[in-house]
Amino acid sequence: MSERDEKIKSLVNMGFSEDEANEAIIRCVDSVSASRVAEDCHSRNLSDHQVTDRCFNSFGGRKKARLMEESRKKRKRYGSGGQGNRPSLDGSDEDSMPLPNPMVGFNLPGYSGPSVTRMLSKLDTGPPFFYYENVARAPKGEWAKISRNLFDIQPEFVDSLHLCAAARKRGYIHNLPIENRSPLLPLPPKTIFEAFPHYKKWWPSWDTRTHLNCLQTCVASAKLTDRIQRALVSSSNPPTKSVQKYVMDECKKWNLVWVGKNKVAPLEPDEMEYILGFPRDHTRGVGKTQRYKSLGNSFQVDTVAYHLSVLRRMFPNGVRVLSLFTGIGGGEVALHKLGIHMRVVVSIEIGEASKKIFKSWWDQTQTGTLIEITDVKSLTNDRVASFISQFGGFDLVIGGSPCNNLAGSNRHHRDGLEGKHSALFYDYVRILNFVKSAMGGRRM
DNA sequence: TGCACTATGACAATATTG
DNA sequence: CAATATTGTCATAGTGCA
C-alpha cells in the first residue's frame, strides 16, 4: 500500500491529478498481478519491466508530455479518432507503447527468464478466446488505440527472430493463458546457415548477417541484383569498404542471399514457406508474385503456435474457430501442427489466391467443417448469431487485421488504423464483441 | 485483363556524435 | 543533454508485355 501511495505521489508530481494517478495504478495492477509489480519493480526482468514501465511511460515526464503535444498537433489532420474508443485515461490518444528489448513477449522457448503472470478480469477471459495480431512498429499511438478496443489488454510484442531465421516484429493481443506454453518440435532453424547450409559456399566473410530481416510481400528486381554483381566484379577482392557498404545495405533492405560468385538473389517462395513454418509447397499453384505477397502477409507459424499451444489441454476434443483475415491459414496450420483438431473453421478471406491456397491445404489435411466467407463486411452480426446457434459457439476468434496502412514500408497511404484497409480492424472488434456477448460467458 | 517488373519515401526507434 | 546519423519496415502506383 505504501508503495502504491509512493507511485501515486510521483505521478502527481509529474502534473497529473490524483484521480488520474489512482486510475493509472489500478490499470497497471490489472495487467500484472499486484505482487509481481511490487516484487519486480527493481529487477531486471524485462518482460515485467516492460509492463510496469509501460504504465508509467504513458504518463512519463515532462519531456514525454511535450512530445505528445507535438504529435497531437501533427495528427490533427487525420481527423477525429477511431470509432468506439474508450476515453483515454490521460485525455490523449497518443500513449506511447514502448517496444520491449529483447522483443520476446511474455516468454519464449529458450528465454528461460522469469516469466510474467498476468490477471485478466473475468469479463475479459473466454469464452471465446481471441488472438489478434499486427505489426509491432505501427505509427505512434496506434497500438494504444488497438489495445483500448480490445479490453485494454496489453499487447505481447514478439520478434520471431528469436525463434526462427528471419525477423518478424509483431504485436499480439490475446486472452490466452500464458503459463505452460510449449513450442512446436522440432524447433525451427534459428540462423540463416542452419536453415540454408548451402549458402555458406558463396557467403563472403564481410557479410556478418546471421538472421534475415522481415520477409515482405515484394522482392528485389533482377536489375538491382545485376547492379550489385557489377559493383562487386569491378571492385577488388575483398571489395572496398564503400562497395561493401553498398552491397550490405541492399542485401539487408531486400533480404538477399548469396547464391553464386558475386551473385545475390532474393529468397525463393519455398524458402520463405520453410522459414515461416509452412509445409513445403504450401503456396504452390498460384503465380510467384501472389506467393510472395501472401507469404509476406502471413504469420510465423512457430511463434503463433507457441502462444496457441495452451489450447491443446483445454480442448482435447477440438476447437471451433472463427478465423478473420485467414490469408494462407497461418493460424490453422499452427493448430494443426499442435495436434489440435479443428471441428469447425469459419474463414473470412478476400484474396482469391489466399483462398485457393488455404482451401487446398484444408482439403488435404482436415476433416472438420469449413465455411468460407469472402468479405468481412458481409459477415453481419445476424450471420454470426446463426453460426453460433448452429455450432454452439466459438472457442477461438483469431486474426491479424490488414497492416497496409500501418506498415513502415508503405510510402503512399500510411494513415494508421483509419486507413482504407487497416480500418477493417474495427470489424474484428465488432465481430469479437458480438461473439462475446452472444456467448454470454456461459459454457457451451 | 492479368501478370511481372520497376521505381518510389516516410516514419519512428535506435545508435552515434557533438 | 541535444543534435545528427543509421537502421529497418506484413507496400503502392505506374509501366510494358503476353
XYZ file of C-alpha atoms (C1' of nucleotides) in Angstrom:
480
model
C 0.000 0.000 0.000
C 2.781 2.405 0.845
C 4.465 1.632 -2.442
C 1.259 2.393 -4.172
C 0.998 5.723 -2.412
C 4.527 6.489 -3.435
C 3.743 5.834 -7.070
C 0.679 7.989 -6.905
C 2.690 10.741 -5.355
C 5.285 10.602 -8.101
C 2.597 10.760 -10.753
C 1.022 13.721 -9.049
C 4.406 15.367 -9.034
C 4.527 14.921 -12.775
C 1.453 17.042 -13.008
C -1.390 14.534 -13.037
C -4.413 14.799 -10.838
C -4.745 12.357 -8.004
C -7.680 10.668 -9.669
C -5.733 10.141 -12.866
C -2.801 8.759 -10.952
C -5.013 6.467 -8.965
C -6.654 5.111 -12.057
C -3.281 4.555 -13.670
C -2.142 2.400 -10.794
C -5.316 0.392 -10.945
C -4.804 -0.196 -14.620
C -1.255 -1.366 -14.047
C -2.265 -3.764 -11.365
C -4.965 -5.037 -13.607
C -2.463 -6.178 -16.198
C 0.036 -7.735 -13.873
C -0.673 -9.304 -10.581
C -0.054 -6.902 -7.755
C 2.606 -8.940 -6.054
C 4.638 -9.149 -9.213
C 4.532 -5.427 -9.711
C 5.858 -4.838 -6.227
C 8.404 -7.598 -6.467
C 9.817 -6.838 -9.848
C 9.931 -3.105 -9.899
C 13.662 -3.143 -9.320
C 14.541 -6.383 -11.014
C 15.962 -6.807 -14.470
C 13.052 -8.915 -15.573
C 12.463 -7.391 -18.925
C 9.014 -8.691 -19.514
C 7.672 -7.496 -16.243
C 9.662 -4.393 -16.596
C 8.000 -3.773 -19.885
C 4.563 -3.971 -18.381
C 5.200 -1.750 -15.410
C 7.285 0.620 -17.463
C 4.570 0.953 -19.965
C 2.079 2.009 -17.407
C 4.318 4.735 -16.235
C 5.598 5.712 -19.618
C 2.127 6.588 -20.695
C 2.370 9.312 -18.154
C 6.093 9.772 -18.403
C 7.822 13.014 -17.505
C 7.543 16.466 -18.909
C 9.557 15.688 -21.987
C 7.131 12.980 -22.973
C 4.233 15.312 -22.449
C 5.823 17.782 -24.796
C 6.415 15.131 -27.429
C 2.850 14.005 -27.156
C 1.710 17.542 -27.557
C 3.702 17.840 -30.751
C 2.458 14.650 -32.270
C -1.079 15.548 -31.350
C -0.793 18.667 -33.450
C 0.690 16.688 -36.268
C -2.108 14.185 -36.192
C -4.963 16.604 -36.161
C -5.234 16.308 -39.913
C -6.095 12.639 -39.612
C -9.467 13.739 -38.403
C -11.403 12.546 -35.434
C -10.234 9.411 -33.721
C -11.499 5.942 -34.307
C -14.963 4.723 -33.607
C -15.707 3.097 -30.317
C -12.699 4.432 -28.467
C -12.956 4.450 -24.772
C -11.990 7.796 -23.387
C -8.311 7.602 -22.774
C -7.032 7.874 -19.307
C -4.914 10.941 -19.731
C -7.130 12.521 -22.308
C -4.639 11.826 -25.055
C -4.776 9.341 -27.888
C -1.028 9.337 -28.181
C 0.026 6.957 -25.452
C 3.394 5.633 -26.421
C 3.795 1.884 -26.264
C 7.498 1.257 -25.905
C 8.653 -1.950 -27.510
C 10.455 -4.358 -25.202
C 14.094 -5.186 -25.760
C 14.684 -8.025 -26.396
C 11.314 -8.428 -28.039
C 10.381 -11.795 -26.575
C 6.876 -11.161 -25.323
C 5.792 -12.699 -22.037
C 8.094 -15.633 -22.596
C 9.646 -17.659 -25.393
C 11.257 -21.088 -25.659
C 14.950 -20.661 -24.976
C 14.426 -17.479 -22.976
C 14.007 -19.028 -19.592
C 13.996 -15.742 -17.727
C 11.336 -15.331 -15.058
C 8.110 -15.007 -16.920
C 5.171 -12.742 -16.406
C 1.993 -13.650 -14.677
C -0.972 -11.610 -15.616
C -4.501 -11.423 -14.362
C -7.324 -10.628 -16.692
C -10.657 -9.538 -15.400
C -13.346 -12.154 -15.544
C -15.086 -10.274 -18.305
C -12.017 -10.497 -20.496
C -11.346 -14.219 -20.284
C -13.137 -16.595 -22.574
C -15.224 -17.997 -23.894
C -14.296 -17.249 -26.510
C -10.546 -16.974 -26.538
C -9.274 -14.482 -29.020
C -5.959 -13.811 -30.680
C -5.195 -10.633 -32.565
C -2.025 -9.757 -34.473
C -0.486 -6.795 -36.260
C 2.862 -5.134 -36.996
C 4.743 -4.006 -33.918
C 6.050 -0.786 -35.444
C 2.785 0.870 -36.214
C 2.643 4.671 -36.171
C 2.682 6.314 -32.794
C -0.389 5.790 -30.692
C -1.934 3.105 -32.887
C -1.188 0.222 -30.551
C -2.674 2.158 -27.677
C -5.781 2.564 -29.785
C -5.859 -1.110 -30.676
C -5.430 -2.060 -27.039
C -8.238 0.227 -25.928
C -10.555 -1.501 -28.364
C -9.519 -4.916 -27.107
C -10.380 -4.516 -23.424
C -7.186 -2.645 -22.538
C -5.219 -5.868 -22.658
C -1.527 -5.166 -23.103
C -0.008 -6.398 -26.370
C 2.607 -9.115 -26.349
C 5.376 -7.957 -28.656
C 7.492 -10.707 -30.164
C 10.230 -10.673 -32.762
C 10.215 -14.082 -34.420
C 13.952 -13.863 -34.988
C 14.278 -15.321 -31.511
C 12.571 -18.423 -32.815
C 13.476 -18.729 -36.494
C 15.941 -17.424 -39.070
C 14.105 -14.229 -40.002
C 12.981 -11.191 -38.051
C 9.273 -10.541 -37.732
C 8.309 -7.905 -35.210
C 4.674 -8.278 -34.309
C 2.301 -7.394 -31.538
C -0.266 -9.903 -30.310
C -3.254 -9.156 -28.113
C -4.969 -12.205 -26.711
C -6.687 -13.521 -23.619
C -4.978 -16.899 -23.605
C -3.220 -18.215 -20.528
C 0.500 -17.628 -20.756
C 1.656 -20.379 -18.433
C 2.772 -23.820 -19.571
C 3.249 -22.966 -23.207
C 5.125 -25.442 -25.338
C 6.856 -24.902 -28.670
C 6.396 -26.919 -31.815
C 9.029 -29.588 -32.201
C 11.426 -29.789 -33.790
C 12.420 -26.186 -33.187
C 12.909 -24.378 -36.482
C 16.397 -23.464 -37.685
C 17.473 -20.343 -35.863
C 20.082 -18.894 -38.213
C 20.481 -18.428 -41.934
C 23.137 -21.126 -42.159
C 21.116 -23.566 -40.104
C 18.221 -23.058 -42.444
C 20.244 -22.994 -45.670
C 23.677 -24.588 -45.172
C 24.446 -24.496 -48.870
C 24.630 -20.706 -48.864
C 27.876 -20.908 -46.891
C 29.709 -21.647 -50.092
C 29.352 -18.181 -51.572
C 28.766 -16.165 -48.414
C 31.588 -13.566 -48.045
C 33.147 -13.175 -44.616
C 32.315 -9.468 -44.536
C 28.583 -10.243 -44.663
C 28.052 -10.895 -40.975
C 24.302 -11.449 -41.007
C 23.041 -14.412 -39.023
C 19.326 -13.632 -39.459
C 17.283 -12.293 -42.314
C 15.152 -9.216 -41.957
C 11.402 -9.283 -42.119
C 10.068 -11.258 -45.084
C 7.927 -8.831 -47.021
C 5.473 -9.042 -49.845
C 7.798 -7.743 -52.559
C 11.247 -8.902 -53.621
C 14.232 -7.264 -55.288
C 14.325 -6.826 -59.042
C 16.822 -8.551 -61.282
C 18.107 -5.134 -62.203
C 19.148 -4.478 -58.629
C 20.957 -7.791 -58.198
C 22.719 -7.092 -61.509
C 23.893 -3.734 -60.240
C 25.278 -5.411 -57.145
C 27.083 -8.005 -59.219
C 28.644 -5.359 -61.463
C 29.777 -3.356 -58.449
C 31.438 -6.432 -56.991
C 33.082 -7.534 -60.229
C 34.631 -4.151 -60.824
C 35.912 -3.869 -57.274
C 38.912 -5.502 -55.641
C 38.849 -8.714 -53.630
C 37.780 -8.224 -50.940
C 35.754 -5.242 -52.128
C 36.448 -1.731 -50.933
C 34.675 -0.543 -47.834
C 32.293 1.616 -49.784
C 31.296 -1.225 -52.104
C 30.828 -3.483 -49.100
C 28.573 -0.929 -47.511
C 26.526 -0.510 -50.655
C 26.110 -4.249 -51.067
C 25.282 -4.818 -47.424
C 22.738 -2.020 -47.364
C 20.933 -3.506 -50.334
C 21.188 -7.049 -49.014
C 19.611 -6.044 -45.723
C 16.996 -3.919 -47.377
C 15.913 -6.665 -49.758
C 16.817 -9.774 -47.769
C 19.245 -11.052 -50.385
C 21.246 -14.245 -50.040
C 24.463 -15.389 -51.783
C 23.753 -17.904 -54.492
C 26.922 -17.675 -56.590
C 30.170 -15.830 -57.146
C 29.369 -12.153 -56.649
C 25.764 -13.133 -57.075
C 22.932 -12.326 -54.693
C 19.253 -13.156 -55.047
C 16.005 -12.915 -53.118
C 14.669 -15.973 -51.323
C 12.511 -18.336 -53.313
C 8.892 -18.752 -52.184
C 9.538 -22.260 -50.893
C 12.384 -20.924 -48.754
C 10.015 -18.388 -47.249
C 7.496 -21.137 -46.570
C 10.203 -23.017 -44.727
C 11.242 -20.071 -42.548
C 7.680 -19.103 -41.769
C 6.887 -22.650 -40.693
C 4.565 -23.729 -43.509
C 4.696 -27.106 -45.197
C 6.695 -27.224 -48.367
C 4.786 -26.103 -51.471
C 2.007 -24.734 -49.276
C 1.547 -21.754 -51.588
C 2.280 -23.619 -54.810
C -0.295 -23.290 -57.531
C -0.628 -19.533 -57.831
C 1.664 -17.003 -59.536
C 5.013 -16.269 -57.998
C 4.069 -12.694 -57.191
C 0.998 -13.921 -55.382
C 3.048 -16.421 -53.443
C 5.396 -13.694 -52.253
C 2.510 -11.447 -51.398
C 0.551 -13.958 -49.381
C 3.642 -15.241 -47.597
C 4.746 -11.716 -46.726
C 1.358 -11.163 -45.169
C 1.220 -14.287 -43.069
C 2.002 -15.414 -39.542
C 5.224 -17.028 -38.460
C 3.722 -20.383 -37.590
C 6.052 -21.392 -34.744
C 5.536 -18.108 -32.944
C 1.768 -18.290 -33.138
C 1.763 -21.988 -32.307
C 3.736 -21.308 -29.154
C 1.052 -18.906 -27.979
C -1.802 -21.211 -29.008
C -0.235 -24.328 -27.522
C -2.135 -23.813 -24.250
C -5.350 -24.694 -26.068
C -4.382 -28.320 -26.538
C -5.025 -29.276 -22.950
C -8.167 -27.192 -22.733
C -9.861 -28.596 -25.833
C -8.998 -32.267 -26.176
C -11.977 -32.745 -28.456
C -11.000 -29.948 -30.801
C -11.890 -26.320 -31.308
C -14.450 -24.279 -33.176
C -12.633 -21.392 -34.830
C -13.758 -18.085 -36.240
C -10.856 -17.063 -38.437
C -10.832 -13.500 -39.701
C -8.400 -12.430 -42.413
C -7.329 -16.034 -42.733
C -4.813 -15.453 -45.528
C -2.960 -18.659 -46.259
C -4.050 -20.094 -42.928
C -1.122 -19.464 -40.603
C -3.282 -19.894 -37.521
C -4.858 -23.080 -38.798
C -1.519 -24.552 -39.778
C -0.295 -23.743 -36.272
C -3.275 -25.504 -34.677
C -2.837 -28.481 -36.965
C 0.865 -28.779 -36.163
C -0.021 -28.614 -32.483
C -2.277 -31.585 -32.983
C -5.417 -29.612 -32.174
C -8.383 -30.798 -34.151
C -10.462 -28.106 -35.812
C -14.071 -29.170 -35.575
C -15.224 -26.037 -37.350
C -13.492 -23.170 -39.097
C -15.455 -20.215 -40.356
C -12.877 -18.476 -42.506
C -13.067 -14.919 -43.825
C -10.608 -14.056 -46.571
C -10.978 -11.788 -49.573
C -7.867 -12.662 -51.585
C -8.580 -15.205 -54.299
C -5.059 -16.596 -54.264
C -5.011 -16.966 -50.491
C -8.413 -18.645 -50.519
C -7.257 -21.138 -53.082
C -4.104 -21.915 -51.107
C -5.988 -22.327 -47.854
C -8.758 -24.450 -49.318
C -6.391 -26.902 -50.923
C -4.429 -27.242 -47.673
C -7.669 -27.816 -45.786
C -8.861 -30.492 -48.176
C -5.547 -32.303 -47.907
C -5.243 -32.289 -44.140
C -8.568 -31.650 -42.402
C -11.791 -33.469 -41.685
C -13.720 -30.723 -39.912
C -16.302 -28.335 -41.316
C -15.021 -25.379 -43.337
C -17.178 -22.390 -44.155
C -15.647 -19.780 -46.429
C -16.728 -16.163 -46.494
C -15.149 -13.605 -48.778
C -15.849 -10.189 -47.326
C -15.739 -9.415 -43.632
C -18.330 -6.703 -44.212
C -20.812 -9.332 -45.295
C -20.408 -11.172 -42.006
C -23.172 -9.340 -40.216
C -23.992 -9.841 -36.578
C -27.090 -11.780 -37.605
C -24.963 -14.160 -39.586
C -22.560 -14.584 -36.697
C -25.522 -15.322 -34.457
C -26.739 -18.059 -36.754
C -23.294 -19.665 -36.824
C -23.222 -19.563 -33.068
C -26.523 -21.330 -32.783
C -25.513 -23.781 -35.484
C -22.217 -24.763 -33.849
C -22.932 -23.885 -30.247
C -20.378 -21.097 -30.134
C -16.758 -20.476 -30.971
C -13.750 -21.373 -28.876
C -11.252 -19.164 -30.666
C -11.565 -15.941 -32.632
C -8.281 -15.448 -34.444
C -6.972 -12.983 -36.956
C -4.443 -10.372 -37.927
C -6.119 -7.388 -39.495
C -4.602 -5.676 -42.540
C -1.400 -3.821 -41.826
C -1.191 -1.917 -45.113
C -1.858 1.448 -43.581
C 0.278 0.795 -40.522
C 3.396 -0.668 -42.093
C 6.503 1.433 -42.488
C 7.198 0.225 -45.999
C 4.023 1.792 -47.268
C 5.112 5.036 -48.914
C 1.698 6.096 -50.031
C -1.049 5.591 -47.535
C 0.395 5.127 -44.112
C -2.616 6.695 -42.491
C -2.930 4.425 -39.493
C -5.898 2.494 -38.200
C -8.359 4.707 -40.022
C -6.783 3.838 -43.365
C -8.826 2.117 -46.012
C -7.572 -1.393 -45.296
C -6.450 -1.236 -41.710
C -9.839 0.105 -40.607
C -11.096 -3.446 -41.045
C -9.665 -3.844 -37.562
C -12.933 -2.384 -36.337
C -14.784 -5.281 -37.944
C -12.616 -7.636 -35.948
C -13.629 -5.708 -32.831
C -17.269 -5.687 -33.818
C -17.415 -9.401 -34.508
C -15.411 -10.343 -31.433
C -17.657 -8.256 -29.197
C -20.711 -9.784 -30.733
C -19.448 -13.316 -30.233
C -18.593 -12.500 -26.635
C -21.995 -11.095 -25.867
C -23.844 -13.821 -27.729
C -21.987 -16.481 -25.808
C -22.688 -14.590 -22.653
C -19.928 -16.044 -20.546
C -21.611 -19.401 -20.031
C -20.038 -22.654 -21.083
C -21.395 -24.004 -24.318
C -7.205 -8.128 -68.376
C -3.765 -10.100 -65.710
C 0.860 -10.706 -64.642
C 5.672 -9.425 -63.891
C 8.660 -5.831 -63.217
C 10.348 -1.306 -61.605
C 10.812 2.975 -59.116
C 9.102 5.310 -55.459
C 9.783 7.940 -49.189
C 8.110 8.362 -44.757
C 8.296 7.282 -40.276
C 9.884 6.096 -35.726
C 13.194 3.610 -32.926
C 17.909 3.179 -32.060
C 22.738 4.386 -32.307
C 26.183 7.762 -32.626
C 28.243 12.126 -32.173
C 28.911 16.869 -30.511
C 21.532 16.536 -22.907
C 20.667 17.732 -27.767
C 21.500 17.155 -32.427
C 22.526 14.052 -36.039
C 23.053 9.612 -38.372
C 21.650 4.970 -39.113
C 18.502 1.275 -39.479
C 14.517 -1.198 -40.768
C 9.753 -1.739 -42.297
C 3.083 -7.985 -43.365
C 3.583 -1.639 -49.616
C 1.584 1.058 -53.805
C 1.353 3.028 -58.357
C 2.779 3.080 -62.764
C 4.560 0.739 -66.970
C 5.093 -2.670 -70.530
C 4.027 -7.175 -72.234
C 1.557 -11.553 -73.195
